[in-house]
Amino acid sequence: MAASFGVCRLHMRGRGSLVKCFQKIDLCLHRNVGTDVVAAQSEISRKEETEEKEGSKSFYTVQEERREQAERSVLISCPHKINEKKFLKYLSAHGNISKYFFYESYGTYAVVEFANQGSIASIHERTSIPSVNHECLVPFKSRLLTLRSLGPTDPPNRQSGLQCQPQTTISINDLIKRLSREETINQQITFLTEAYQLTEENIRLRFLVCSLLKDIAASYFPECTIRPFGSSVNGFGKLGCDLDMFLDLDGISGRNMKMPKAGLALEYQMKHVNSERAVTQSILSVIGKCVDRFGPGCVGMQEILNARCPLVRFAHQPSGFQCDLTANNRVAMKSSELLYLYGQLDQRVRCLVFSVRCWARTHGITSSIPGAWITNFSLTVMVLFFLQRRSTPIIPTLDHLRDLAGPVDKSVIEGKDCTFVSDFSKIRLQNNTETLEHLLQDFFEFYSTFAFSRASIDIRKGKEQNKPEVTPLHIQNPFEPTLNVSKNVNATQLERFVTMCQESSWLLQQTENSRPRGGNTAAPWGLATILLPSQAAVLKSRKNRKRVPASERIKSLLDSLKTKNQQPQG
Ligand code: GTP
Ligand code: MG
């Protein structure tokens, strides 16, 4: 269950047209009101400044800042009709609040970030353990708290009445309607990106959940860190995406400590285990059990320890996140950094990835269930490859990014060279001015005719390579060139992808789909058309109605659709 969470965006990342906030949607966030307005305003401008700067900050700087903010934060379940002013006054007794927001997830919750770490200790000192009648409690003191409203309730006119709404992304039907009201395909793509991407608050909540889980793991490994990776941090996360985390034990002191040449020295006695994998499995198994038994709000624990990358999976109810906790997963963290970097280089990268991911999900090309489908990660790499293959490339190859790396960027993980530049300012982009509309159209065209049977997709070289194995789809793992990230994809799924690319390419070429339909009804057009389900049937009926002058490619597309439109959607 990948439950979703959303809060209303106040402002977006500080770049180009993505900066603007669309006052929307069915998501909610409640900001300071009344006397707190000034404080809130100054907080907002500070945050805007931060976000403006974030564009140039390295991935690890951003991660570290967010991790540190989360350490100073608490998550509080609030009474439904909480008086915001009273709430703030009460909590301010523990220290200055630097940031807070409310959201709904089976009840009203608040994330409160204090200015100083000392406030957390103060909260722990003055928070009581609830008394229960018929059950027993595990007395684990976490930073997930409940605020009780004691004594007489406030009179109605003194209640702030937080208007929390369900935290979901805009539904596909609403998205199609909303897109159809835009005036250009470029605007549609931008709207989709803004509606789907993670909000600032959602990202903060993700880091807070990692921090809460770290508190549990720290009972065994006091110096550990739990870090989010994947779409929570790589810039391509959609509201509601899972929370991938890894338990980082590399930072614990004592590793690589130089032994004196003479005299006495102490060493830890440690358990010996057969392999790194066995260590990972046993740590995850124990931490998973602790999270399951002691972690408030953590339910549905599954141990998936025999997977290529062992993990434990559970739901964190207060946030609504489905969580995957792994250990020893530094290469995946590097992949996340690489994707983040590509997404920051040019805003068209994220827009195109969001559109293609949304398109793929709508047509069942990707799925939240593991199987022979193309994954979001593979799909993202395919978009990056396409952008490298433009006649004027929009993004550089991974080899080029490695060549630009300085000594601080050197990274070899388990023998794999994961080195690439982290300082964006060293990267010079070429002058490509293609529009998003053009790129989306060409993406479908590119993969409609791609030689999947003999070529491999390789973002390291930015060129097709000869396929080293006979799997239907071959996408080289960026940091482990001998591995194929799409090994799971079978011929049927690849064929569906290609068919849908052909169909969408054809649809976007039709003049009637290239601009708003006009009239009072916002009939689907442009990007909305390719998100509609089962276009094959529509195409077929159009073919019967009127024959548009067609190239050989379109004719063969229509023929292939005729035979393939009976395939079930996955
Ligand atoms: P969502 O579908 O939004 O969760 O996208 P995601 O990018 O988070 O994908 P997922 O949760 O499946 O995987 C998390 C991260 O693990 C990815 O972002 C990659 O960094 C890494 N990853 C996933 N699949 C592969 C793979 O097949 N090979 C490698 N090397 N890394 C992978
Ligand atoms: Mg993920």
XYZ file of C-alpha atoms and ligand atoms in Angstrom:
603
model
C 0.000 0.000 0.000
C 1.597 3.202 -1.101
C -0.628 5.661 0.714
C -0.133 9.206 -0.262
C 0.417 12.373 1.608
C 0.230 15.867 0.369
C 0.381 19.362 1.643
C -0.353 22.502 -0.294
C 2.699 24.035 -1.872
C 3.413 27.571 -0.847
C 6.105 28.020 -3.377
C 8.091 25.852 -5.654
C 11.726 25.337 -6.269
C 13.217 28.619 -7.322
C 13.651 28.163 -11.030
C 11.896 29.560 -14.085
C 8.254 28.919 -14.557
C 8.301 26.204 -11.934
C 8.687 28.858 -9.283
C 5.060 29.911 -9.294
C 2.603 28.429 -6.915
C -0.622 27.248 -8.405
C -3.127 27.752 -5.632
C -4.270 24.247 -5.411
C -5.411 21.375 -5.151
C -6.985 18.875 -2.905
C -3.907 18.998 -0.764
C -3.621 21.018 2.370
C -1.233 22.923 4.462
C -2.161 25.398 7.103
C 0.036 28.266 7.824
C 0.310 30.628 10.650
C -2.605 32.951 11.066
C -3.323 36.125 13.054
C -0.415 37.263 15.151
C 1.874 34.681 13.606
C 1.604 36.127 10.139
C 4.717 38.246 10.385
C 6.772 35.373 11.664
C 5.377 33.173 8.953
C 6.128 35.711 6.224
C 9.697 36.098 7.281
C 10.005 32.338 7.482
C 8.657 32.065 3.957
C 11.095 34.590 2.564
C 13.947 32.874 4.368
C 12.852 29.597 2.880
C 12.559 31.128 -0.567
C 16.096 32.365 -0.234
C 17.156 28.913 0.877
C 15.445 27.292 -2.031
C 16.892 29.781 -4.486
C 20.283 28.798 -3.196
C 19.407 25.125 -3.103
C 19.715 25.022 -6.878
C 23.456 25.465 -6.564
C 24.006 23.378 -3.436
C 25.475 19.950 -3.769
C 23.223 16.966 -3.203
C 24.960 16.053 0.056
C 24.769 19.588 1.431
C 21.015 19.608 0.854
C 20.644 16.138 2.380
C 22.661 17.030 5.419
C 20.704 20.227 6.050
C 17.417 18.405 5.824
C 18.650 15.612 8.077
C 19.709 18.121 10.692
C 16.339 19.954 10.488
C 14.579 16.642 11.029
C 16.613 15.957 14.163
C 15.145 19.132 15.668
C 11.586 18.206 14.733
C 8.664 16.364 16.313
C 5.557 14.866 14.786
C 2.381 15.517 16.762
C -1.059 14.015 16.387
C -3.435 16.872 17.206
C -7.046 17.112 18.272
C -9.249 17.680 15.243
C -10.198 21.249 16.105
C -6.894 22.469 17.335
C -6.516 26.153 18.048
C -3.374 27.025 16.167
C -2.437 30.001 18.304
C -2.771 28.043 21.530
C -0.861 25.168 19.976
C 2.060 27.409 19.091
C 2.041 29.129 22.448
C 2.079 25.814 24.246
C 4.930 24.390 22.203
C 6.944 27.593 22.275
C 7.472 26.925 25.986
C 10.049 24.378 24.785
C 11.922 26.853 22.629
C 11.648 28.852 19.430
C 9.804 27.183 16.611
C 11.529 27.739 13.302
C 8.941 26.003 11.125
C 5.692 24.134 11.441
C 2.879 22.837 9.306
C -0.252 20.738 9.646
C -1.450 17.935 7.454
C -4.122 15.271 7.469
C -3.546 11.551 7.466
C -6.230 9.656 9.351
C -6.353 12.658 11.698
C -4.624 15.974 12.006
C -0.860 16.000 12.398
C 1.671 18.753 12.883
C 5.344 18.753 12.049
C 7.123 21.180 14.347
C 10.738 22.076 13.816
C 12.460 23.808 16.710
C 15.319 26.208 16.293
C 17.472 24.263 18.743
C 18.060 20.654 19.574
C 17.616 21.452 23.277
C 13.871 21.843 22.712
C 13.600 18.132 21.963
C 15.129 17.298 25.342
C 12.723 19.742 26.967
C 9.769 18.056 25.259
C 10.940 14.631 26.428
C 11.244 15.929 29.993
C 7.683 17.192 30.079
C 5.802 14.597 28.072
C 3.924 11.962 30.001
C 3.413 8.283 29.283
C -0.307 7.686 28.761
C -2.195 5.543 31.209
C -4.209 2.779 29.601
C -6.777 0.496 31.161
C -6.885 -2.802 29.344
C -3.638 -2.848 27.389
C 0.051 -2.590 28.102
C 2.502 -0.205 26.535
C 6.025 -0.569 25.187
C 7.650 2.341 26.991
C 9.695 3.550 24.013
C 9.875 7.340 24.004
C 9.891 8.604 20.452
C 9.327 11.992 18.828
C 5.889 10.927 17.647
C 3.569 12.520 20.187
C -0.098 13.100 20.845
C -1.424 16.445 21.949
C -4.347 16.107 24.344
C -6.795 18.910 24.841
C -7.690 18.819 28.529
C -10.397 20.651 30.405
C -13.152 22.661 28.746
C -12.885 23.012 24.992
C -12.575 26.424 23.395
C -15.763 28.211 22.433
C -16.463 27.812 18.730
C -15.455 31.365 17.781
C -12.023 30.842 19.309
C -11.273 27.707 17.348
C -9.164 28.258 14.290
C -10.889 25.434 12.390
C -7.991 24.053 10.390
C -9.285 23.168 6.989
C -7.331 20.007 6.498
C -8.226 18.016 3.435
C -7.234 14.553 2.269
C -3.619 14.378 1.199
C -3.674 12.925 -2.245
C -2.263 13.930 -5.552
C -4.685 15.261 -8.093
C -6.547 12.298 -9.610
C -5.813 11.366 -13.207
C -9.307 12.456 -14.276
C -8.909 15.833 -12.612
C -5.451 16.120 -14.086
C -6.794 15.508 -17.594
C -9.509 18.127 -17.073
C -7.046 20.612 -15.669
C -4.526 20.017 -18.458
C -7.196 20.539 -21.060
C -7.703 24.075 -19.805
C -4.071 25.028 -20.446
C -3.189 26.846 -23.630
C -0.024 25.142 -24.773
C 1.512 21.699 -24.418
C 4.490 23.305 -22.695
C 2.142 24.712 -20.065
C 0.469 21.338 -19.703
C 3.777 19.625 -19.033
C 4.755 22.269 -16.509
C 1.395 21.985 -14.776
C 1.677 18.227 -14.518
C 5.140 18.515 -12.981
C 4.002 21.059 -10.439
C 0.910 19.106 -9.497
C 2.762 15.836 -9.023
C 6.145 16.690 -7.579
C 6.884 16.373 -3.888
C 6.185 19.491 -1.887
C 8.752 21.056 0.386
C 6.703 19.902 3.379
C 6.377 16.368 2.087
C 10.144 16.159 1.718
C 10.572 17.443 5.274
C 8.172 14.805 6.522
C 10.177 12.125 4.703
C 13.356 13.215 6.439
C 11.510 13.325 9.761
C 10.299 9.738 9.340
C 13.908 8.678 8.648
C 14.988 10.512 11.760
C 12.292 8.850 13.905
C 13.371 5.436 12.631
C 16.995 6.293 13.275
C 16.095 6.783 16.951
C 14.977 3.145 17.048
C 18.003 1.787 15.181
C 20.250 3.903 17.413
C 19.402 1.716 20.382
C 21.680 -0.884 18.751
C 23.919 1.389 16.695
C 24.103 4.763 18.454
C 26.089 6.411 15.651
C 23.920 5.229 12.773
C 22.033 7.393 10.290
C 18.992 6.514 8.237
C 19.080 8.286 4.890
C 16.361 8.581 2.284
C 17.295 7.783 -1.316
C 15.447 7.138 -4.580
C 12.592 9.367 -5.634
C 12.226 10.964 -2.174
C 15.444 12.865 -2.869
C 16.377 12.520 -6.549
C 14.002 15.274 -7.704
C 11.669 12.912 -9.559
C 9.420 11.902 -6.662
C 5.681 12.100 -7.050
C 3.427 12.748 -4.055
C 2.608 9.319 -2.693
C 5.818 7.620 -3.830
C 7.421 5.148 -1.455
C 10.096 6.153 1.028
C 13.338 4.298 0.264
C 15.829 4.471 3.105
C 19.111 2.966 3.995
C 20.717 2.382 7.323
C 24.131 3.953 7.152
C 26.720 2.512 9.500
C 29.752 3.719 7.578
C 29.965 6.855 9.671
C 30.512 5.047 12.965
C 33.758 5.942 14.628
C 36.562 3.450 14.991
C 36.659 2.352 11.363
C 39.999 2.891 9.655
C 41.496 4.059 12.947
C 45.273 3.865 12.802
C 46.754 1.408 15.284
C 49.833 2.685 17.091
C 53.066 1.036 16.019
C 53.975 0.139 19.613
C 52.434 0.046 23.066
C 48.909 -0.990 23.940
C 45.672 -0.460 22.031
C 42.086 -1.540 22.501
C 39.917 -3.111 19.822
C 36.241 -3.941 19.926
C 35.304 -7.600 20.031
C 32.764 -8.185 17.339
C 30.703 -11.012 16.018
C 32.157 -12.652 12.901
C 29.750 -13.369 10.059
C 30.321 -15.141 6.729
C 29.612 -12.338 4.297
C 28.659 -8.704 3.996
C 25.270 -9.833 2.767
C 24.740 -11.953 5.889
C 25.621 -8.934 8.077
C 23.111 -6.799 6.175
C 20.419 -9.459 6.482
C 20.875 -9.927 10.184
C 20.982 -6.186 10.946
C 17.863 -5.554 8.877
C 16.073 -8.459 10.468
C 16.767 -7.174 14.001
C 16.060 -3.510 13.247
C 12.941 -4.550 11.338
C 11.684 -6.434 14.384
C 12.399 -3.467 16.653
C 10.571 -1.106 14.326
C 7.686 -3.550 14.164
C 7.447 -4.152 17.918
C 8.488 -0.772 19.350
C 7.980 1.801 16.609
C 4.730 3.690 17.155
C 2.779 4.003 13.911
C 4.845 1.353 12.076
C 2.706 -1.543 10.850
C 2.663 -4.414 8.368
C 6.332 -5.344 8.595
C 7.577 -7.688 5.858
C 11.115 -9.023 5.739
C 12.349 -9.350 2.163
C 15.835 -10.452 3.045
C 16.562 -12.761 0.128
C 16.123 -10.083 -2.531
C 19.186 -8.945 -4.498
C 19.087 -5.952 -2.215
C 17.713 -7.206 1.151
C 15.097 -4.949 2.706
C 12.322 -4.669 5.257
C 9.057 -3.092 4.133
C 6.402 -1.533 6.335
C 3.886 1.286 6.465
C 4.377 4.350 8.604
C 0.800 5.265 9.361
C 1.110 8.836 10.662
C 2.811 9.932 7.441
C 1.053 7.478 5.137
C 4.393 6.421 3.620
C 5.210 2.951 2.484
C 8.750 2.452 3.684
C 11.530 0.268 2.299
C 14.515 0.074 4.606
C 17.751 -1.320 3.214
C 21.282 -1.289 4.545
C 24.638 -0.911 2.924
C 23.144 0.616 -0.217
C 25.618 3.319 -1.149
C 25.513 2.728 -4.895
C 21.773 3.440 -4.936
C 22.515 6.648 -3.052
C 24.999 7.577 -5.775
C 22.355 6.850 -8.424
C 19.990 9.173 -6.567
C 22.653 11.872 -6.509
C 23.279 11.445 -10.222
C 19.580 11.727 -11.061
C 19.293 14.766 -8.798
C 22.194 16.402 -10.604
C 20.689 15.759 -14.033
C 17.346 17.113 -12.827
C 18.975 20.284 -11.554
C 20.934 20.950 -14.737
C 17.972 21.838 -16.911
C 14.358 22.163 -15.833
C 13.182 20.319 -18.948
C 14.718 17.131 -17.527
C 12.338 16.940 -14.576
C 9.342 18.052 -16.626
C 9.925 15.381 -19.223
C 10.552 12.673 -16.641
C 7.354 13.575 -14.760
C 5.300 13.526 -17.958
C 6.737 10.233 -19.148
C 6.371 8.613 -15.710
C 2.754 9.769 -15.484
C 2.049 8.580 -19.024
C 3.638 5.192 -18.307
C 1.686 4.716 -15.091
C -1.600 5.646 -16.733
C -1.111 3.008 -19.400
C 0.067 0.319 -16.986
C 3.577 0.350 -18.446
C 4.890 0.826 -14.907
C 3.301 -0.519 -11.750
C 3.747 -0.319 -7.998
C 3.796 -4.126 -7.932
C 7.134 -5.734 -8.807
C 7.026 -7.755 -12.022
C 8.123 -7.805 -15.639
C 7.297 -4.119 -16.002
C 9.626 -1.269 -16.741
C 10.434 0.471 -13.433
C 10.385 4.196 -12.867
C 14.133 4.094 -12.418
C 14.649 2.442 -15.833
C 12.200 4.845 -17.437
C 14.061 7.809 -15.985
C 17.343 6.502 -17.378
C 15.634 6.143 -20.774
C 14.576 9.800 -20.667
C 18.100 10.867 -19.703
C 19.552 8.840 -22.563
C 17.109 10.422 -24.997
C 18.158 13.898 -23.807
C 21.809 12.988 -24.320
C 21.031 11.859 -27.866
C 19.626 15.179 -29.116
C 21.661 16.654 -31.953
C 22.595 19.343 -29.425
C 22.615 17.286 -26.228
C 20.621 18.750 -23.345
C 22.563 16.897 -20.660
C 26.132 15.567 -20.649
C 27.173 11.935 -20.502
C 28.188 10.326 -17.236
C 31.723 9.933 -18.589
C 31.862 13.689 -19.091
C 30.639 14.268 -15.528
C 33.364 11.893 -14.318
C 35.992 13.790 -16.296
C 34.929 17.018 -14.574
C 35.230 15.475 -11.099
C 37.752 16.853 -8.644
C 39.621 14.952 -5.912
C 36.737 15.464 -3.418
C 34.344 13.758 -5.812
C 36.313 10.519 -6.000
C 34.057 7.673 -5.020
C 34.702 3.969 -5.356
C 32.038 1.798 -3.741
C 32.596 -1.939 -3.522
C 35.066 -1.675 -6.377
C 32.678 0.322 -8.600
C 33.753 3.695 -9.858
C 30.946 6.075 -8.874
C 32.963 9.225 -9.405
C 31.312 12.250 -10.994
C 31.397 15.980 -10.454
C 29.251 17.339 -7.630
C 29.861 21.038 -8.262
C 27.224 22.130 -10.790
C 29.137 25.261 -11.693
C 31.812 23.171 -13.437
C 29.282 21.815 -15.916
C 28.887 23.749 -19.171
C 25.677 22.973 -21.006
C 25.217 23.242 -24.740
C 22.754 25.705 -26.182
C 19.704 23.571 -26.870
C 16.442 25.527 -26.987
C 13.994 22.792 -27.904
C 10.573 23.121 -26.346
C 9.064 20.572 -23.991
C 6.358 19.905 -26.541
C 8.910 19.060 -29.158
C 10.916 16.915 -26.765
C 7.901 14.938 -25.604
C 6.876 14.280 -29.163
C 10.385 13.210 -30.097
C 10.748 11.011 -27.020
C 7.897 8.862 -28.277
C 9.268 8.942 -31.794
C 12.756 8.001 -30.575
C 11.595 4.922 -28.695
C 9.048 3.970 -31.357
C 11.933 3.206 -33.654
C 14.729 2.353 -31.210
C 16.671 -0.798 -32.097
C 15.917 -2.596 -28.844
C 16.819 -5.943 -30.379
C 20.489 -5.077 -30.777
C 21.188 -1.866 -28.863
C 21.726 -1.183 -25.199
C 20.941 2.146 -23.505
C 24.017 3.582 -21.864
C 24.005 7.005 -20.195
C 27.683 6.674 -19.326
C 28.683 6.950 -22.972
C 25.465 8.622 -24.162
C 25.435 6.258 -27.124
C 23.760 3.009 -28.057
C 26.031 0.057 -27.329
C 25.821 -3.457 -28.662
C 23.651 -5.520 -26.375
C 25.809 -7.935 -24.389
C 22.925 -10.287 -23.599
C 19.633 -11.364 -25.094
C 17.175 -9.738 -22.677
C 14.450 -7.730 -24.486
C 15.439 -4.414 -22.903
C 19.008 -3.620 -21.959
C 19.747 -0.516 -19.895
C 23.226 -0.399 -18.468
C 23.442 0.242 -14.785
C 25.293 3.583 -14.662
C 27.754 2.433 -12.020
C 27.900 -1.273 -12.735
C 28.215 -1.511 -16.526
C 27.937 -5.285 -16.518
C 24.464 -5.105 -14.961
C 21.192 -4.468 -16.737
C 18.729 -2.401 -14.656
C 15.829 -3.644 -16.787
C 16.639 -7.339 -16.701
C 13.152 -7.989 -15.328
C 11.371 -6.604 -18.396
C 9.898 -9.252 -20.695
C 9.206 -9.017 -24.428
C 5.473 -8.392 -23.951
C 6.038 -5.430 -21.676
C 8.635 -3.939 -23.983
C 6.274 -4.378 -26.912
C 3.499 -2.601 -25.014
C 5.888 0.262 -24.281
C 6.842 0.566 -27.948
C 3.214 0.343 -29.095
C 2.195 3.053 -26.665
C 5.109 5.221 -27.812
C 3.958 4.802 -31.409
C 0.397 5.604 -30.520
C 1.276 8.654 -28.426
C 3.658 9.933 -31.062
C 0.888 9.622 -33.629
C -1.656 11.296 -31.366
C 0.592 14.257 -30.674
C 1.125 14.720 -34.418
C -2.581 15.144 -35.103
C -3.450 18.788 -35.653
C -6.672 18.525 -33.681
C -4.645 17.439 -30.640
C -2.041 20.134 -30.936
C -4.107 23.010 -29.540
C -7.088 23.562 -27.232
C -10.334 22.424 -28.760
C -12.134 25.703 -27.960
C -15.758 26.052 -26.990
C -17.090 25.887 -23.466
C -16.101 22.313 -22.783
C -12.446 21.721 -22.115
C -12.136 18.627 -24.320
C -8.886 16.708 -23.813
C -6.098 17.814 -26.113
C -2.298 17.670 -26.253
C -0.763 15.954 -23.225
C -4.249 15.125 -21.913
C -4.957 13.040 -25.025
C -2.054 10.721 -24.440
C -3.067 10.204 -20.813
C -6.528 8.997 -21.751
C -6.895 5.261 -21.376
C -7.234 2.873 -24.261
C -6.389 5.173 -27.103
C -6.077 2.191 -29.403
C -9.864 1.921 -29.620
C -10.213 5.619 -30.374
C -7.583 5.358 -33.054
C -9.322 2.456 -34.642
C -12.625 4.290 -34.895
C -10.863 7.366 -36.272
C -9.264 5.249 -38.902
C -12.665 4.046 -39.975
C -14.086 7.559 -40.043
C -11.469 9.350 -42.031
C -8.173 8.447 -43.521
C -5.599 11.096 -42.835
C -2.756 11.234 -45.303
C -0.339 8.915 -43.550
C 3.287 8.041 -43.857
C 4.264 4.413 -44.095
C 5.074 4.489 -40.389
C 1.605 5.649 -39.382
C -0.009 3.089 -41.639
C 1.963 0.336 -40.061
C 1.138 1.726 -36.640
C -2.563 1.535 -37.374
C -2.139 -2.012 -38.607
C -0.240 -3.018 -35.535
C -2.837 -1.365 -33.298
C -5.551 -3.312 -35.007
C -3.979 -6.535 -33.887
C -2.724 -5.388 -30.502
C -5.573 -3.398 -29.072
C -7.041 -6.482 -27.465
C -4.109 -6.797 -25.052
C -5.083 -6.354 -21.408
C -3.710 -3.316 -19.590
C -1.269 -4.420 -16.873
P 9.497 5.338 -7.384
O 8.872 4.401 -8.338
O 8.898 6.682 -7.385
O 9.643 4.744 -6.010
O 10.978 5.571 -7.984
P 12.387 5.259 -7.330
O 13.423 5.952 -8.167
O 12.396 5.585 -5.872
O 12.524 3.709 -7.561
P 12.592 2.508 -6.541
O 11.851 2.808 -5.288
O 12.220 1.299 -7.312
O 14.140 2.393 -6.240
C 14.817 3.305 -5.401
C 16.187 3.593 -5.945
O 16.934 2.379 -5.991
C 16.235 4.152 -7.361
O 16.044 5.535 -7.441
C 17.621 3.747 -7.788
O 18.563 4.648 -7.244
C 17.782 2.404 -7.117
N 17.371 1.345 -8.034
C 16.144 0.871 -8.258
N 16.150 -0.113 -9.155
C 17.429 -0.287 -9.475
C 18.115 -1.186 -10.336
O 17.537 -2.043 -11.008
N 19.453 -1.060 -10.381
C 20.112 -0.142 -9.674
N 21.419 -0.050 -9.771
N 19.522 0.703 -8.849
C 18.204 0.641 -8.756
Mg 11.097 4.630 -4.527
